[in-house]
C-alpha cells in the first residue's frame, strides 16, 4: 500500500504557494476539481522517481494507493502519475476512520493476510493500529533532489 500526499506527490492550491516552492514555481501538472460545487485549481508536484518506483514495485507487489484524500481529488492524480495502470486498487478517505483527529488507515480492508501487507506512508498516525506493517518515509513537499524512493527500493525488494 502506498500513501499519496507527501509520499508520492505534493499539491498546492494557489499560485503563491507554488511560487514559494524549491521547484521554482513549476508544477508537474495542474488539474481542476469541483468540491461542494466550487472549482479548485490544484498544482501537483511529483516526487522524484515515482515512475521508476512504481514500475519496479509493480513487478513484485500488488500495488494499492491508500490515501486519506477524497476520491474526487485522488483519482485524477493517480490516473496521471500511473498512466500504465500499475496500481490496480485504490482506497480513499471514506475507507479510513477518524481517531483522535487523524485519519487512520485500516490495512485489513484488503482482505489479505496481514503478514503480506506493507504500507509506505509519511504519517505514523495513518498506520497507528498497524505499525508492524509500516515502512515509514520522509514527507516530501518540493525538493527536486530528493532520493527517498530510490533509497527505499532495496528494502522493499528484499521484503518481497
PDB file of C-alpha atoms in Angstrom:
ATOM      1  CA  UNK A   1       0.000   0.000   0.000  1.00  0.00           C
ATOM      2  CA  UNK A   2       1.276   3.423  -0.913  1.00  0.00           C
ATOM      3  CA  UNK A   3       0.217   6.724   0.542  1.00  0.00           C
ATOM      4  CA  UNK A   4      -0.318   9.554  -1.931  1.00  0.00           C
ATOM      5  CA  UNK A   5       0.137  13.049  -0.439  1.00  0.00           C
ATOM      6  CA  UNK A   6       3.648  13.861   0.762  1.00  0.00           C
ATOM      7  CA  UNK A   7       4.725  10.306  -0.142  1.00  0.00           C
ATOM      8  CA  UNK A   8       4.332  10.224  -3.940  1.00  0.00           C
ATOM      9  CA  UNK A   9       3.127  13.751  -4.685  1.00  0.00           C
ATOM     10  CA  UNK A  10       2.516  17.129  -3.090  1.00  0.00           C
ATOM     11  CA  UNK A  11      -0.236  19.524  -4.103  1.00  0.00           C
ATOM     12  CA  UNK A  12      -0.502  23.274  -3.859  1.00  0.00           C
ATOM     13  CA  UNK A  13      -3.775  25.131  -4.098  1.00  0.00           C
ATOM     14  CA  UNK A  14      -2.597  28.583  -5.154  1.00  0.00           C
ATOM     15  CA  UNK A  15      -0.027  30.164  -7.442  1.00  0.00           C
ATOM     16  CA  UNK A  16       1.534  31.919  -4.421  1.00  0.00           C
ATOM     17  CA  UNK A  17       2.117  28.567  -2.695  1.00  0.00           C
ATOM     18  CA  UNK A  18       3.558  27.132  -5.887  1.00  0.00           C
ATOM     19  CA  UNK A  19       5.923  30.073  -6.413  1.00  0.00           C
ATOM     20  CA  UNK A  20       7.374  29.548  -2.943  1.00  0.00           C
ATOM     21  CA  UNK A  21       8.482  26.008  -3.867  1.00  0.00           C
ATOM     22  CA  UNK A  22      12.024  24.812  -4.466  1.00  0.00           C
ATOM     23  CA  UNK A  23      10.794  23.753  -7.905  1.00  0.00           C
ATOM     24  CA  UNK A  24      10.787  27.479  -8.713  1.00  0.00           C
ATOM     25  CA  UNK A  25       7.050  27.715  -9.172  1.00  0.00           C
ATOM     26  CA  UNK A  26       6.696  24.946 -11.729  1.00  0.00           C
ATOM     27  CA  UNK A  27       4.045  22.275 -11.212  1.00  0.00           C
ATOM     28  CA  UNK A  28       4.426  18.883 -12.903  1.00  0.00           C
ATOM     29  CA  UNK A  29       0.769  19.140 -13.848  1.00  0.00           C
ATOM     30  CA  UNK A  30      -2.403  21.015 -12.980  1.00  0.00           C
ATOM     31  CA  UNK A  31      -5.937  19.834 -12.599  1.00  0.00           C
ATOM     32  CA  UNK A  32      -9.266  21.351 -11.751  1.00  0.00           C
ATOM     33  CA  UNK A  33     -11.668  19.615  -9.401  1.00  0.00           C
ATOM     34  CA  UNK A  34     -15.109  20.554  -8.138  1.00  0.00           C
ATOM     35  CA  UNK A  35     -15.592  20.248  -4.390  1.00  0.00           C
ATOM     36  CA  UNK A  36     -19.008  21.060  -2.945  1.00  0.00           C
ATOM     37  CA  UNK A  37     -19.896  22.935  -6.130  1.00  0.00           C
ATOM     38  CA  UNK A  38     -16.738  25.077  -6.076  1.00  0.00           C
ATOM     39  CA  UNK A  39     -13.972  24.749  -8.663  1.00  0.00           C
ATOM     40  CA  UNK A  40     -10.487  24.322  -7.221  1.00  0.00           C
ATOM     41  CA  UNK A  41      -7.267  24.559  -9.206  1.00  0.00           C
ATOM     42  CA  UNK A  42      -4.667  22.068  -7.990  1.00  0.00           C
ATOM     43  CA  UNK A  43      -0.956  22.348  -8.805  1.00  0.00           C
ATOM     44  CA  UNK A  44       0.717  18.970  -8.412  1.00  0.00           C
ATOM     45  CA  UNK A  45       4.386  18.220  -7.820  1.00  0.00           C
ATOM     46  CA  UNK A  46       5.525  14.634  -8.370  1.00  0.00           C
ATOM     47  CA  UNK A  47       8.235  13.257  -6.108  1.00  0.00           C
ATOM     48  CA  UNK A  48      11.424  12.380  -7.993  1.00  0.00           C
ATOM     49  CA  UNK A  49      11.494   8.732  -9.011  1.00  0.00           C
ATOM     50  CA  UNK A  50       7.775   7.964  -8.761  1.00  0.00           C
ATOM     51  CA  UNK A  51       7.511   6.401 -12.205  1.00  0.00           C
ATOM     52  CA  UNK A  52      10.589   4.218 -11.728  1.00  0.00           C
ATOM     53  CA  UNK A  53       9.491   3.293  -8.183  1.00  0.00           C
ATOM     54  CA  UNK A  54       6.045   2.170  -9.352  1.00  0.00           C
ATOM     55  CA  UNK A  55       7.390   0.215 -12.304  1.00  0.00           C
ATOM     56  CA  UNK A  56       9.882  -1.682 -10.126  1.00  0.00           C
ATOM     57  CA  UNK A  57       7.418  -2.399  -7.311  1.00  0.00           C
ATOM     58  CA  UNK A  58       4.666  -3.496  -9.694  1.00  0.00           C
ATOM     59  CA  UNK A  59       6.864  -6.446 -10.671  1.00  0.00           C
ATOM     60  CA  UNK A  60       6.979  -7.612  -7.049  1.00  0.00           C
ATOM     61  CA  UNK A  61       3.788  -6.430  -5.374  1.00  0.00           C
ATOM     62  CA  UNK A  62       0.088  -5.934  -5.858  1.00  0.00           C
ATOM     63  CA  UNK A  63       0.060  -2.135  -5.528  1.00  0.00           C
ATOM     64  CA  UNK A  64      -2.651  -0.188  -3.739  1.00  0.00           C
ATOM     65  CA  UNK A  65      -2.994   3.551  -3.206  1.00  0.00           C
ATOM     66  CA  UNK A  66      -4.363   4.195   0.264  1.00  0.00           C
ATOM     67  CA  UNK A  67      -4.934   7.877   0.855  1.00  0.00           C
ATOM     68  CA  UNK A  68      -6.813   9.955   3.376  1.00  0.00           C
ATOM     69  CA  UNK A  69      -7.760  12.236   0.485  1.00  0.00           C
ATOM     70  CA  UNK A  70     -11.154  12.314  -1.174  1.00  0.00           C
ATOM     71  CA  UNK A  71     -11.553  10.222  -4.320  1.00  0.00           C
ATOM     72  CA  UNK A  72     -12.598  13.263  -6.378  1.00  0.00           C
ATOM     73  CA  UNK A  73      -9.075  14.620  -5.801  1.00  0.00           C
ATOM     74  CA  UNK A  74      -7.075  11.379  -5.659  1.00  0.00           C
ATOM     75  CA  UNK A  75      -8.448   9.605  -8.754  1.00  0.00           C
ATOM     76  CA  UNK A  76      -7.255  12.129 -11.349  1.00  0.00           C
ATOM     77  CA  UNK A  77      -3.911  12.361  -9.559  1.00  0.00           C
ATOM     78  CA  UNK A  78      -3.335   8.624  -9.619  1.00  0.00           C
ATOM     79  CA  UNK A  79      -4.542   8.426 -13.222  1.00  0.00           C
ATOM     80  CA  UNK A  80      -1.841  10.950 -14.134  1.00  0.00           C
ATOM     81  CA  UNK A  81       1.101   9.555 -12.147  1.00  0.00           C
ATOM     82  CA  UNK A  82       0.221   5.978 -13.115  1.00  0.00           C
ATOM     83  CA  UNK A  83      -0.661   6.103 -16.839  1.00  0.00           C
ATOM     84  CA  UNK A  84       0.204   2.409 -17.268  1.00  0.00           C
ATOM     85  CA  UNK A  85      -2.269   1.417 -14.524  1.00  0.00           C
ATOM     86  CA  UNK A  86       0.337  -0.368 -12.411  1.00  0.00           C
ATOM     87  CA  UNK A  87      -1.777   0.362  -9.318  1.00  0.00           C
ATOM     88  CA  UNK A  88      -4.982  -1.670  -9.677  1.00  0.00           C
ATOM     89  CA  UNK A  89      -6.561  -0.772  -6.321  1.00  0.00           C
ATOM     90  CA  UNK A  90      -7.356   2.493  -4.565  1.00  0.00           C
ATOM     91  CA  UNK A  91      -8.671   3.259  -1.102  1.00  0.00           C
ATOM     92  CA  UNK A  92      -9.705   6.772  -0.045  1.00  0.00           C
ATOM     93  CA  UNK A  93     -10.790   8.900   2.900  1.00  0.00           C
ATOM     94  CA  UNK A  94     -14.097   7.040   3.112  1.00  0.00           C
ATOM     95  CA  UNK A  95     -12.065   3.845   3.757  1.00  0.00           C
ATOM     96  CA  UNK A  96     -10.344   5.496   6.745  1.00  0.00           C
ATOM     97  CA  UNK A  97     -11.774   6.154  10.138  1.00  0.00           C
ATOM     98  CA  UNK A  98     -11.319   9.174  12.316  1.00  0.00           C
ATOM     99  CA  UNK A  99      -9.466   8.636  15.566  1.00  0.00           C
ATOM    100  CA  UNK A 100      -8.295  11.467  17.824  1.00  0.00           C
ATOM    101  CA  UNK A 101      -8.367  13.983  14.960  1.00  0.00           C
ATOM    102  CA  UNK A 102      -6.458  11.829  12.458  1.00  0.00           C
ATOM    103  CA  UNK A 103      -7.477   9.623   9.569  1.00  0.00           C
ATOM    104  CA  UNK A 104      -6.437   6.058  10.340  1.00  0.00           C
ATOM    105  CA  UNK A 105      -5.969   3.513   7.566  1.00  0.00           C
ATOM    106  CA  UNK A 106      -7.321   0.037   8.260  1.00  0.00           C
ATOM    107  CA  UNK A 107      -4.855  -2.191   6.428  1.00  0.00           C
ATOM    108  CA  UNK A 108      -7.088  -5.229   6.887  1.00  0.00           C
ATOM    109  CA  UNK A 109      -9.578  -3.809   4.339  1.00  0.00           C
ATOM    110  CA  UNK A 110      -7.702  -5.522   1.526  1.00  0.00           C
ATOM    111  CA  UNK A 111      -8.661  -8.897   2.887  1.00  0.00           C
ATOM    112  CA  UNK A 112      -5.084 -10.143   2.543  1.00  0.00           C
ATOM    113  CA  UNK A 113      -3.117 -11.857   5.304  1.00  0.00           C
ATOM    114  CA  UNK A 114      -1.641  -9.063   7.392  1.00  0.00           C
ATOM    115  CA  UNK A 115       1.759 -10.764   7.175  1.00  0.00           C
ATOM    116  CA  UNK A 116       1.689  -9.942   3.439  1.00  0.00           C
ATOM    117  CA  UNK A 117       0.725  -6.269   3.790  1.00  0.00           C
ATOM    118  CA  UNK A 118       3.160  -3.331   3.808  1.00  0.00           C
ATOM    119  CA  UNK A 119       2.268   0.354   3.841  1.00  0.00           C
ATOM    120  CA  UNK A 120       4.683   3.083   2.790  1.00  0.00           C
ATOM    121  CA  UNK A 121       3.444   6.289   4.398  1.00  0.00           C
ATOM    122  CA  UNK A 122       4.897   9.522   5.725  1.00  0.00           C
ATOM    123  CA  UNK A 123       2.381   9.817   8.557  1.00  0.00           C
ATOM    124  CA  UNK A 124       2.747   7.480  11.560  1.00  0.00           C
ATOM    125  CA  UNK A 125      -0.821   8.391  12.581  1.00  0.00           C
ATOM    126  CA  UNK A 126      -2.137   6.807   9.378  1.00  0.00           C
ATOM    127  CA  UNK A 127      -0.911   3.337  10.329  1.00  0.00           C
ATOM    128  CA  UNK A 128      -1.399   3.810  14.063  1.00  0.00           C
ATOM    129  CA  UNK A 129      -3.008   0.381  14.530  1.00  0.00           C
ATOM    130  CA  UNK A 130      -0.603  -1.468  12.207  1.00  0.00           C
ATOM    131  CA  UNK A 131       2.904  -0.119  12.959  1.00  0.00           C
ATOM    132  CA  UNK A 132       4.490  -3.530  12.324  1.00  0.00           C
ATOM    133  CA  UNK A 133       3.322  -3.303   8.684  1.00  0.00           C
ATOM    134  CA  UNK A 134       4.716   0.162   8.062  1.00  0.00           C
ATOM    135  CA  UNK A 135       7.756   1.302   6.166  1.00  0.00           C
ATOM    136  CA  UNK A 136       7.962   4.991   7.068  1.00  0.00           C
ATOM    137  CA  UNK A 137       9.154   7.508   4.509  1.00  0.00           C
ATOM    138  CA  UNK A 138      10.131  11.132   4.976  1.00  0.00           C
ATOM    139  CA  UNK A 139       7.486  13.649   3.966  1.00  0.00           C
ATOM    140  CA  UNK A 140       8.109  15.239   0.580  1.00  0.00           C
ATOM    141  CA  UNK A 141       6.957  18.688  -0.421  1.00  0.00           C
ATOM    142  CA  UNK A 142       9.071  20.035  -3.268  1.00  0.00           C
ATOM    143  CA  UNK A 143      12.740  19.035  -3.092  1.00  0.00           C
ATOM    144  CA  UNK A 144      13.800  18.259  -6.678  1.00  0.00           C
ATOM    145  CA  UNK A 145      16.914  16.464  -5.357  1.00  0.00           C
ATOM    146  CA  UNK A 146      15.001  14.027  -3.127  1.00  0.00           C
ATOM    147  CA  UNK A 147      16.207  10.401  -3.387  1.00  0.00           C
ATOM    148  CA  UNK A 148      13.956   8.664  -0.821  1.00  0.00           C
ATOM    149  CA  UNK A 149      12.041   6.494  -3.289  1.00  0.00           C
ATOM    150  CA  UNK A 150      15.267   5.293  -4.908  1.00  0.00           C
ATOM    151  CA  UNK A 151      16.822   4.621  -1.489  1.00  0.00           C
ATOM    152  CA  UNK A 152      13.767   2.668  -0.346  1.00  0.00           C
ATOM    153  CA  UNK A 153      13.730   0.255  -3.283  1.00  0.00           C
ATOM    154  CA  UNK A 154      16.399  -2.180  -1.987  1.00  0.00           C
ATOM    155  CA  UNK A 155      14.481  -2.646   1.287  1.00  0.00           C
ATOM    156  CA  UNK A 156      11.136  -3.193  -0.440  1.00  0.00           C
ATOM    157  CA  UNK A 157      12.706  -5.560  -2.955  1.00  0.00           C
ATOM    158  CA  UNK A 158      14.270  -7.559  -0.123  1.00  0.00           C
ATOM    159  CA  UNK A 159      10.950  -7.692   1.764  1.00  0.00           C
ATOM    160  CA  UNK A 160       9.206  -9.113  -1.302  1.00  0.00           C
TER     161      UNK A 160
END
